[in-house]
GROMACS .gro file of N, CA and C in nm:
model
  453
    1MET      N    1   0.086  -0.107  -0.014
    1MET     CA    2   0.005  -0.011  -0.008
    1MET      C    3   0.077   0.127   0.003
    2ARG      N    4   0.057   0.203  -0.085
    2ARG     CA    5   0.123   0.328  -0.078
    2ARG      C    6   0.066   0.438  -0.018
    3ARG      N    7   0.139   0.507   0.065
    3ARG     CA    8   0.119   0.626   0.149
    3ARG      C    9   0.137   0.768   0.070
    4SER      N   10   0.028   0.822   0.051
    4SER     CA   11   0.036   0.942  -0.018
    4SER      C   12   0.063   1.066   0.083
    5ARG      N   13   0.159   1.149   0.045
    5ARG     CA   14   0.203   1.254   0.133
    5ARG      C   15   0.090   1.372   0.107
    6PRO      N   16   0.069   1.450   0.223
    6PRO     CA   17   0.003   1.570   0.191
    6PRO      C   18   0.075   1.687   0.107
    7PRO      N   19  -0.008   1.766   0.028
    7PRO     CA   20   0.056   1.858  -0.035
    7PRO      C   21   0.135   1.959   0.040
    8ALA      N   22   0.247   2.025   0.016
    8ALA     CA   23   0.330   2.121   0.087
    8ALA      C   24   0.245   2.247   0.126
    9ARG      N   25   0.140   2.270   0.049
    9ARG     CA   26   0.073   2.391   0.084
    9ARG      C   27  -0.010   2.364   0.223
   10SER      N   28  -0.059   2.256   0.228
   10SER     CA   29  -0.128   2.225   0.367
   10SER      C   30  -0.017   2.231   0.490
   11LEU      N   31   0.092   2.215   0.474
   11LEU     CA   32   0.164   2.231   0.574
   11LEU      C   33   0.222   2.387   0.601
   12LEU      N   34   0.189   2.465   0.532
   12LEU     CA   35   0.252   2.584   0.541
   12LEU      C   36   0.165   2.665   0.666
   13GLY      N   37   0.074   2.656   0.705
   13GLY     CA   38   0.023   2.713   0.812
   13GLY      C   39   0.075   2.664   0.944
   14ALA      N   40   0.101   2.544   0.966
   14ALA     CA   41   0.162   2.480   1.068
   14ALA      C   42   0.310   2.528   1.064
   15THR      N   43   0.383   2.559   0.970
   15THR     CA   44   0.516   2.600   0.954
   15THR      C   45   0.523   2.749   1.020
   16VAL      N   46   0.421   2.835   0.975
   16VAL     CA   47   0.404   2.952   1.018
   16VAL      C   48   0.388   2.982   1.156
   17VAL      N   49   0.289   2.902   1.219
   17VAL     CA   50   0.252   2.892   1.348
   17VAL      C   51   0.379   2.867   1.443
   18GLU      N   52   0.446   2.748   1.387
   18GLU     CA   53   0.567   2.699   1.458
   18GLU      C   54   0.673   2.814   1.473
   19PHE      N   55   0.704   2.884   1.364
   19PHE     CA   56   0.800   2.981   1.350
   19PHE      C   57   0.756   3.096   1.424
   20ALA      N   58   0.630   3.146   1.431
   20ALA     CA   59   0.590   3.250   1.518
   20ALA      C   60   0.619   3.226   1.657
   21LEU      N   61   0.595   3.096   1.728
   21LEU     CA   62   0.612   3.070   1.854
   21LEU      C   63   0.766   3.072   1.868
   22VAL      N   64   0.849   3.027   1.800
   22VAL     CA   65   0.999   3.005   1.815
   22VAL      C   66   1.053   3.134   1.805
   23VAL      N   67   1.011   3.234   1.727
   23VAL     CA   68   1.062   3.358   1.720
   23VAL      C   69   1.013   3.443   1.850
   24THR      N   70   0.894   3.434   1.883
   24THR     CA   71   0.845   3.510   1.994
   24THR      C   72   0.937   3.462   2.117
   25LEU      N   73   0.953   3.358   2.149
   25LEU     CA   74   1.053   3.289   2.246
   25LEU      C   75   1.204   3.346   2.251
   26PHE      N   76   1.256   3.324   2.134
   26PHE     CA   77   1.391   3.393   2.077
   26PHE      C   78   1.397   3.531   2.092
   27VAL      N   79   1.300   3.600   2.056
   27VAL     CA   80   1.322   3.753   2.089
   27VAL      C   81   1.298   3.778   2.234
   28GLY      N   82   1.213   3.733   2.294
   28GLY     CA   83   1.206   3.740   2.440
   28GLY      C   84   1.329   3.718   2.513
   29LEU      N   85   1.381   3.612   2.486
   29LEU     CA   86   1.519   3.546   2.578
   29LEU      C   87   1.638   3.665   2.508
   30LEU      N   88   1.646   3.701   2.401
   30LEU     CA   89   1.737   3.810   2.341
   30LEU      C   90   1.717   3.928   2.423
   31LEU      N   91   1.589   3.989   2.444
   31LEU     CA   92   1.563   4.108   2.525
   31LEU      C   93   1.594   4.100   2.679
   32ALA      N   94   1.577   3.953   2.723
   32ALA     CA   95   1.620   3.930   2.872
   32ALA      C   96   1.754   3.965   2.895
   33ILE      N   97   1.836   3.902   2.797
   33ILE     CA   98   1.985   3.901   2.803
   33ILE      C   99   2.034   4.054   2.795
   34VAL      N  100   1.984   4.128   2.693
   34VAL     CA  101   2.008   4.258   2.693
   34VAL      C  102   1.993   4.328   2.826
   35ASP      N  103   1.858   4.322   2.886
   35ASP     CA  104   1.827   4.368   2.992
   35ASP      C  105   1.905   4.331   3.129
   36LEU      N  106   1.948   4.205   3.131
   36LEU     CA  107   2.052   4.177   3.234
   36LEU      C  108   2.179   4.235   3.230
   37GLY      N  109   2.234   4.247   3.114
   37GLY     CA  110   2.334   4.319   3.086
   37GLY      C  111   2.350   4.453   3.110
   38ARG      N  112   2.216   4.541   3.085
   38ARG     CA  113   2.214   4.680   3.124
   38ARG      C  114   2.193   4.672   3.291
   39ILE      N  115   2.135   4.603   3.353
   39ILE     CA  116   2.129   4.609   3.495
   39ILE      C  117   2.277   4.581   3.557
   40LEU      N  118   2.370   4.501   3.510
   40LEU     CA  119   2.492   4.475   3.555
   40LEU      C  120   2.570   4.600   3.513
   41PHE      N  121   2.551   4.662   3.406
   41PHE     CA  122   2.637   4.760   3.360
   41PHE      C  123   2.617   4.890   3.450
   42LEU      N  124   2.464   4.918   3.477
   42LEU     CA  125   2.410   5.036   3.548
   42LEU      C  126   2.479   5.008   3.699
   43TRP      N  127   2.462   4.884   3.760
   43TRP     CA  128   2.534   4.871   3.892
   43TRP      C  129   2.666   4.907   3.881
   44ASP      N  130   2.745   4.852   3.805
   44ASP     CA  131   2.900   4.911   3.793
   44ASP      C  132   2.910   5.060   3.756
   45ALA      N  133   2.818   5.118   3.710
   45ALA     CA  134   2.816   5.273   3.669
   45ALA      C  135   2.792   5.321   3.803
   46ALA      N  136   2.693   5.281   3.865
   46ALA     CA  137   2.669   5.343   3.992
   46ALA      C  138   2.770   5.355   4.116
   47ALA      N  139   2.826   5.237   4.113
   47ALA     CA  140   2.969   5.236   4.211
   47ALA      C  141   3.065   5.318   4.146
   48GLU      N  142   3.087   5.338   4.028
   48GLU     CA  143   3.179   5.408   3.968
   48GLU      C  144   3.136   5.565   4.002
   49ALA      N  145   3.015   5.600   3.981
   49ALA     CA  146   2.960   5.732   4.000
   49ALA      C  147   2.991   5.765   4.138
   50THR      N  148   2.952   5.696   4.238
   50THR     CA  149   2.996   5.727   4.386
   50THR      C  150   3.132   5.751   4.400
   51ARG      N  151   3.208   5.679   4.346
   51ARG     CA  152   3.350   5.669   4.365
   51ARG      C  153   3.405   5.824   4.316
   52ALA      N  154   3.360   5.846   4.191
   52ALA     CA  155   3.398   5.961   4.125
   52ALA      C  156   3.352   6.081   4.190
   53GLY      N  157   3.233   6.094   4.241
   53GLY     CA  158   3.161   6.203   4.311
   53GLY      C  159   3.239   6.215   4.446
   54ALA      N  160   3.273   6.099   4.508
   54ALA     CA  161   3.356   6.123   4.633
   54ALA      C  162   3.481   6.186   4.588
   55ARG      N  163   3.547   6.146   4.496
   55ARG     CA  164   3.687   6.207   4.467
   55ARG      C  165   3.663   6.377   4.423
   56ILE      N  166   3.570   6.407   4.358
   56ILE     CA  167   3.539   6.542   4.328
   56ILE      C  168   3.499   6.603   4.471
   57ALA      N  169   3.414   6.537   4.551
   57ALA     CA  170   3.383   6.621   4.675
   57ALA      C  171   3.485   6.650   4.745
   58ALA      N  172   3.599   6.560   4.758
   58ALA     CA  173   3.718   6.563   4.847
   58ALA      C  174   3.816   6.682   4.788
   59VAL      N  175   3.804   6.711   4.677
   59VAL     CA  176   3.891   6.830   4.641
   59VAL      C  177   3.829   6.957   4.595
   60CYS      N  178   3.684   6.966   4.606
   60CYS     CA  179   3.626   7.075   4.553
   60CYS      C  180   3.568   7.154   4.689
   61ASP      N  181   3.503   7.257   4.678
   61ASP     CA  182   3.444   7.310   4.802
   61ASP      C  183   3.343   7.232   4.881
   62VAL      N  184   3.313   7.276   4.999
   62VAL     CA  185   3.216   7.187   5.071
   62VAL      C  186   3.070   7.236   5.009
   63GLY      N  187   2.991   7.134   4.971
   63GLY     CA  188   2.871   7.169   4.904
   63GLY      C  189   2.877   7.190   4.754
   64SER      N  190   2.980   7.189   4.664
   64SER     CA  191   2.983   7.212   4.548
   64SER      C  192   2.888   7.134   4.458
   65PRO      N  193   2.826   7.218   4.371
   65PRO     CA  194   2.719   7.139   4.274
   65PRO      C  195   2.788   7.047   4.185
   66ALA      N  196   2.918   7.062   4.170
   66ALA     CA  197   2.990   6.974   4.054
   66ALA      C  198   3.007   6.827   4.097
   67VAL      N  199   2.952   6.801   4.233
   67VAL     CA  200   2.967   6.664   4.276
   67VAL      C  201   2.841   6.605   4.211
   68GLY      N  202   2.724   6.641   4.230
   68GLY     CA  203   2.605   6.610   4.160
   68GLY      C  204   2.616   6.589   4.014
   69ALA      N  205   2.678   6.703   3.947
   69ALA     CA  206   2.693   6.702   3.807
   69ALA      C  207   2.758   6.581   3.770
   70TYR      N  208   2.887   6.565   3.838
   70TYR     CA  209   2.980   6.458   3.798
   70TYR      C  210   2.903   6.317   3.797
   71VAL      N  211   2.851   6.289   3.892
   71VAL     CA  212   2.766   6.161   3.919
   71VAL      C  213   2.670   6.142   3.796
   72ARG      N  214   2.586   6.245   3.781
   72ARG     CA  215   2.510   6.233   3.658
   72ARG      C  216   2.592   6.194   3.540
   73GLN      N  217   2.698   6.286   3.520
   73GLN     CA  218   2.761   6.264   3.394
   73GLN      C  219   2.826   6.104   3.380
   74VAL      N  220   2.873   6.044   3.490
   74VAL     CA  221   2.917   5.919   3.488
   74VAL      C  222   2.802   5.820   3.474
   75LEU      N  223   2.695   5.849   3.531
   75LEU     CA  224   2.574   5.761   3.490
   75LEU      C  225   2.497   5.786   3.366
   76LEU      N  226   2.539   5.881   3.304
   76LEU     CA  227   2.460   5.918   3.150
   76LEU      C  228   2.326   5.944   3.198
   77ASP      N  229   2.275   5.990   3.297
   77ASP     CA  230   2.148   6.036   3.343
   77ASP      C  231   2.150   6.176   3.380
   78GLN      N  232   2.105   6.272   3.306
   78GLN     CA  233   2.110   6.403   3.352
   78GLN      C  234   1.961   6.449   3.412
   79GLY      N  235   1.877   6.335   3.429
   79GLY     CA  236   1.752   6.364   3.500
   79GLY      C  237   1.750   6.330   3.613
   80LEU      N  238   1.857   6.273   3.687
   80LEU     CA  239   1.858   6.198   3.801
   80LEU      C  240   1.866   6.313   3.919
   81PRO      N  241   1.765   6.319   3.996
   81PRO     CA  242   1.731   6.413   4.100
   81PRO      C  243   1.834   6.400   4.222
   82ASP      N  244   1.859   6.542   4.260
   82ASP     CA  245   1.933   6.567   4.378
   82ASP      C  246   1.900   6.491   4.509
   83ALA      N  247   1.787   6.454   4.504
   83ALA     CA  248   1.758   6.364   4.636
   83ALA      C  249   1.804   6.224   4.635
   84GLN      N  250   1.839   6.165   4.514
   84GLN     CA  251   1.902   6.039   4.507
   84GLN      C  252   2.041   6.047   4.550
   85ILE      N  253   2.124   6.164   4.524
   85ILE     CA  254   2.257   6.181   4.557
   85ILE      C  255   2.285   6.235   4.687
   86ALA      N  256   2.355   6.187   4.776
   86ALA     CA  257   2.376   6.234   4.905
   86ALA      C  258   2.529   6.245   4.923
   87VAL      N  259   2.561   6.379   4.955
   87VAL     CA  260   2.699   6.419   5.006
   87VAL      C  261   2.693   6.436   5.125
   88VAL      N  262   2.791   6.379   5.231
   88VAL     CA  263   2.795   6.408   5.368
   88VAL      C  264   2.937   6.410   5.395
   89TYR      N  265   2.964   6.525   5.463
   89TYR     CA  266   3.092   6.560   5.528
   89TYR      C  267   3.084   6.522   5.681
   90ALA      N  268   3.209   6.472   5.708
   90ALA     CA  269   3.209   6.406   5.849
   90ALA      C  270   3.332   6.495   5.907
   91PRO      N  271   3.306   6.545   6.047
   91PRO     CA  272   3.191   6.522   6.117
   91PRO      C  273   3.097   6.620   6.080
   92SER      N  274   2.972   6.600   6.102
   92SER     CA  275   2.853   6.685   6.067
   92SER      C  276   2.882   6.832   6.117
   93GLY      N  277   2.853   6.928   6.035
   93GLY     CA  278   2.861   7.060   6.046
   93GLY      C  279   3.019   7.106   6.029
   94CYS      N  280   3.090   7.030   5.968
   94CYS     CA  281   3.234   7.069   5.960
   94CYS      C  282   3.254   7.186   5.840
   95ASP      N  283   3.365   7.242   5.866
   95ASP     CA  284   3.402   7.332   5.755
   95ASP      C  285   3.526   7.294   5.684
   96VAL      N  286   3.591   7.387   5.599
   96VAL     CA  287   3.708   7.335   5.523
   96VAL      C  288   3.837   7.285   5.632
   97SER      N  289   3.827   7.346   5.750
   97SER     CA  290   3.951   7.308   5.809
   97SER      C  291   3.926   7.201   5.923
   98SER      N  292   3.796   7.165   5.929
   98SER     CA  293   3.764   7.067   6.042
   98SER      C  294   3.709   6.930   5.980
   99CYS      N  295   3.693   6.935   5.835
   99CYS     CA  296   3.633   6.799   5.789
   99CYS      C  297   3.743   6.686   5.796
  100THR      N  298   3.706   6.568   5.806
  100THR     CA  299   3.796   6.474   5.798
  100THR      C  300   3.791   6.385   5.680
  101SER      N  301   3.655   6.365   5.649
  101SER     CA  302   3.618   6.266   5.527
  101SER      C  303   3.476   6.311   5.468
  102VAL      N  304   3.451   6.254   5.347
  102VAL     CA  305   3.343   6.292   5.262
  102VAL      C  306   3.272   6.160   5.212
  103THR      N  307   3.138   6.140   5.232
  103THR     CA  308   3.069   6.015   5.169
  103THR      C  309   2.978   6.058   5.065
  104VAL      N  310   2.984   6.007   4.953
  104VAL     CA  311   2.889   6.013   4.827
  104VAL      C  312   2.813   5.885   4.826
  105SER      N  313   2.660   5.903   4.852
  105SER     CA  314   2.587   5.792   4.816
  105SER      C  315   2.485   5.805   4.720
  106LEU      N  316   2.453   5.695   4.664
  106LEU     CA  317   2.345   5.702   4.564
  106LEU      C  318   2.236   5.600   4.584
  107GLN      N  319   2.101   5.640   4.617
  107GLN     CA  320   2.000   5.555   4.658
  107GLN      C  321   1.867   5.574   4.571
  108GLY      N  322   1.806   5.456   4.543
  108GLY     CA  323   1.665   5.471   4.489
  108GLY      C  324   1.685   5.488   4.333
  109TYR      N  325   1.795   5.459   4.267
  109TYR     CA  326   1.815   5.475   4.134
  109TYR      C  327   1.730   5.340   4.059
  110ASN      N  328   1.648   5.381   3.970
  110ASN     CA  329   1.572   5.281   3.917
  110ASN      C  330   1.604   5.262   3.752
  111ILE      N  331   1.589   5.147   3.708
  111ILE     CA  332   1.634   5.098   3.569
  111ILE      C  333   1.505   5.067   3.494
  112ALA      N  334   1.505   5.141   3.387
  112ALA     CA  335   1.378   5.117   3.279
  112ALA      C  336   1.405   4.989   3.204
  113LEU      N  337   1.350   4.889   3.207
  113LEU     CA  338   1.362   4.755   3.131
  113LEU      C  339   1.289   4.766   3.001
  114VAL      N  340   1.362   4.662   2.900
  114VAL     CA  341   1.316   4.662   2.770
  114VAL      C  342   1.244   4.529   2.761
  115SER      N  343   1.279   4.447   2.823
  115SER     CA  344   1.198   4.301   2.807
  115SER      C  345   1.091   4.311   2.874
  116PRO      N  346   0.986   4.250   2.803
  116PRO     CA  347   0.851   4.266   2.869
  116PRO      C  348   0.855   4.134   2.977
  117PHE      N  349   0.922   4.010   2.954
  117PHE     CA  350   0.943   3.899   3.058
  117PHE      C  351   1.005   3.948   3.175
  118LEU      N  352   1.107   4.020   3.166
  118LEU     CA  353   1.182   4.048   3.287
  118LEU      C  354   1.096   4.163   3.367
  119ASP      N  355   1.033   4.263   3.285
  119ASP     CA  356   0.939   4.342   3.351
  119ASP      C  357   0.854   4.275   3.442
  120TYR      N  358   0.769   4.186   3.372
  120TYR     CA  359   0.664   4.103   3.427
  120TYR      C  360   0.725   4.013   3.547
  121ALA      N  361   0.856   3.973   3.556
  121ALA     CA  362   0.909   3.890   3.656
  121ALA      C  363   0.936   3.982   3.768
  122PHE      N  364   0.999   4.102   3.732
  122PHE     CA  365   1.025   4.184   3.847
  122PHE      C  366   0.918   4.274   3.919
  123ARG      N  367   0.811   4.260   3.853
  123ARG     CA  368   0.702   4.333   3.902
  123ARG      C  369   0.636   4.270   4.018
  124PHE      N  370   0.658   4.138   4.038
  124PHE     CA  371   0.626   4.053   4.160
  124PHE      C  372   0.746   4.048   4.257
  125SER      N  373   0.855   4.040   4.217
  125SER     CA  374   0.950   4.015   4.311
  125SER      C  375   1.052   4.125   4.342
  126GLY      N  376   0.999   4.260   4.289
  126GLY     CA  377   1.067   4.394   4.338
  126GLY      C  378   1.128   4.444   4.202
  127ALA      N  379   1.143   4.556   4.175
  127ALA     CA  380   1.185   4.624   4.079
  127ALA      C  381   1.360   4.622   4.084
  128PRO      N  382   1.390   4.602   3.958
  128PRO     CA  383   1.554   4.593   3.967
  128PRO      C  384   1.635   4.734   3.996
  129ASP      N  385   1.603   4.789   4.115
  129ASP     CA  386   1.673   4.895   4.135
  129ASP      C  387   1.806   4.866   4.164
  130VAL      N  388   1.899   4.980   4.132
  130VAL     CA  389   2.020   4.971   4.171
  130VAL      C  390   2.056   4.982   4.325
  131PRO      N  391   2.115   4.880   4.374
  131PRO     CA  392   2.131   4.904   4.543
  131PRO      C  393   2.186   5.008   4.578
  132PRO      N  394   2.189   5.060   4.716
  132PRO     CA  395   2.242   5.181   4.744
  132PRO      C  396   2.397   5.163   4.741
  133PHE      N  397   2.465   5.265   4.669
  133PHE     CA  398   2.608   5.252   4.669
  133PHE      C  399   2.652   5.366   4.747
  134SER      N  400   2.768   5.366   4.827
  134SER     CA  401   2.838   5.474   4.896
  134SER      C  402   2.966   5.461   4.894
  135THR      N  403   3.040   5.556   4.872
  135THR     CA  404   3.185   5.563   4.879
  135THR      C  405   3.248   5.685   4.976
  136THR      N  406   3.328   5.638   5.055
  136THR     CA  407   3.416   5.753   5.173
  136THR      C  408   3.540   5.768   5.137
  137LEU      N  409   3.554   5.885   5.122
  137LEU     CA  410   3.718   5.927   5.112
  137LEU      C  411   3.767   6.019   5.206
  138PRO      N  412   3.885   6.024   5.221
  138PRO     CA  413   3.931   6.122   5.340
  138PRO      C  414   3.940   6.261   5.270
  139ARG      N  415   3.936   6.373   5.354
  139ARG     CA  416   3.935   6.491   5.301
  139ARG      C  417   4.081   6.555   5.229
  140GLU      N  418   4.071   6.609   5.123
  140GLU     CA  419   4.196   6.665   5.062
  140GLU      C  420   4.186   6.799   5.084
  141SER      N  421   4.198   6.871   4.951
  141SER     CA  422   4.188   7.028   4.979
  141SER      C  423   4.065   7.100   5.041
  142LEU      N  424   3.938   7.052   4.966
  142LEU     CA  425   3.826   7.087   5.000
  142LEU      C  426   3.831   7.250   4.942
  143SER      N  427   3.901   7.257   4.833
  143SER     CA  428   3.888   7.407   4.782
  143SER      C  429   3.908   7.403   4.647
  144SER      N  430   3.824   7.466   4.566
  144SER     CA  431   3.821   7.442   4.439
  144SER      C  432   3.907   7.560   4.359
  145ALA      N  433   3.984   7.633   4.447
  145ALA     CA  434   4.076   7.730   4.379
  145ALA      C  435   4.178   7.663   4.285
  146GLY      N  436   4.169   7.719   4.153
  146GLY     CA  437   4.249   7.673   4.071
  146GLY      C  438   4.234   7.531   4.001
  147ASN      N  439   4.102   7.465   4.042
  147ASN     CA  440   4.069   7.334   3.993
  147ASN      C  441   3.943   7.344   3.892
  148PRO      N  442   3.976   7.316   3.774
  148PRO     CA  443   3.880   7.343   3.659
  148PRO      C  444   3.781   7.229   3.675
  149THR      N  445   3.789   7.118   3.749
  149THR     CA  446   3.690   7.030   3.763
  149THR      C  447   3.582   7.070   3.855
  150CYS      N  448   3.598   7.152   3.928
  150CYS     CA  449   3.500   7.210   4.030
  150CYS      C  450   3.396   7.300   3.967
  151SER      N  451   3.427   7.371   3.877
  151SER     CA  452   3.372   7.474   3.809
  151SER      C  453   3.234   7.416   3.707
   0.00000   0.00000   0.00000
């Protein structure tokens, strides 16, 4: 007995459906990988931003706005509010001659996701916010006289 093969035209619908399912999963996985890479990059950038901000704060005037501007520049986020960047001189209430150290910290920095799968997963387990980072350095000059970085 001879088996007859179905015409190729009748298998076209099944092929299109399988392709759509596989492409959807592949693109979703690709976007999830991109988002995970961005999350790790932003965590590293936040650590570097606090380190660079503390370095600027140690050599510029007490309360210099250059610290926040430099943190924003390193994070490539010009819309970052000042409330998320904390600059603390120790001991509290010190001036140029009595400060011993400066701490720059970054808190509450959120990450906008691209992948709908990761966005859905993080909706229930908590947003992928950058953890709070802080860096403390000893005081240096605390004077921006002649320092172009502080202007």
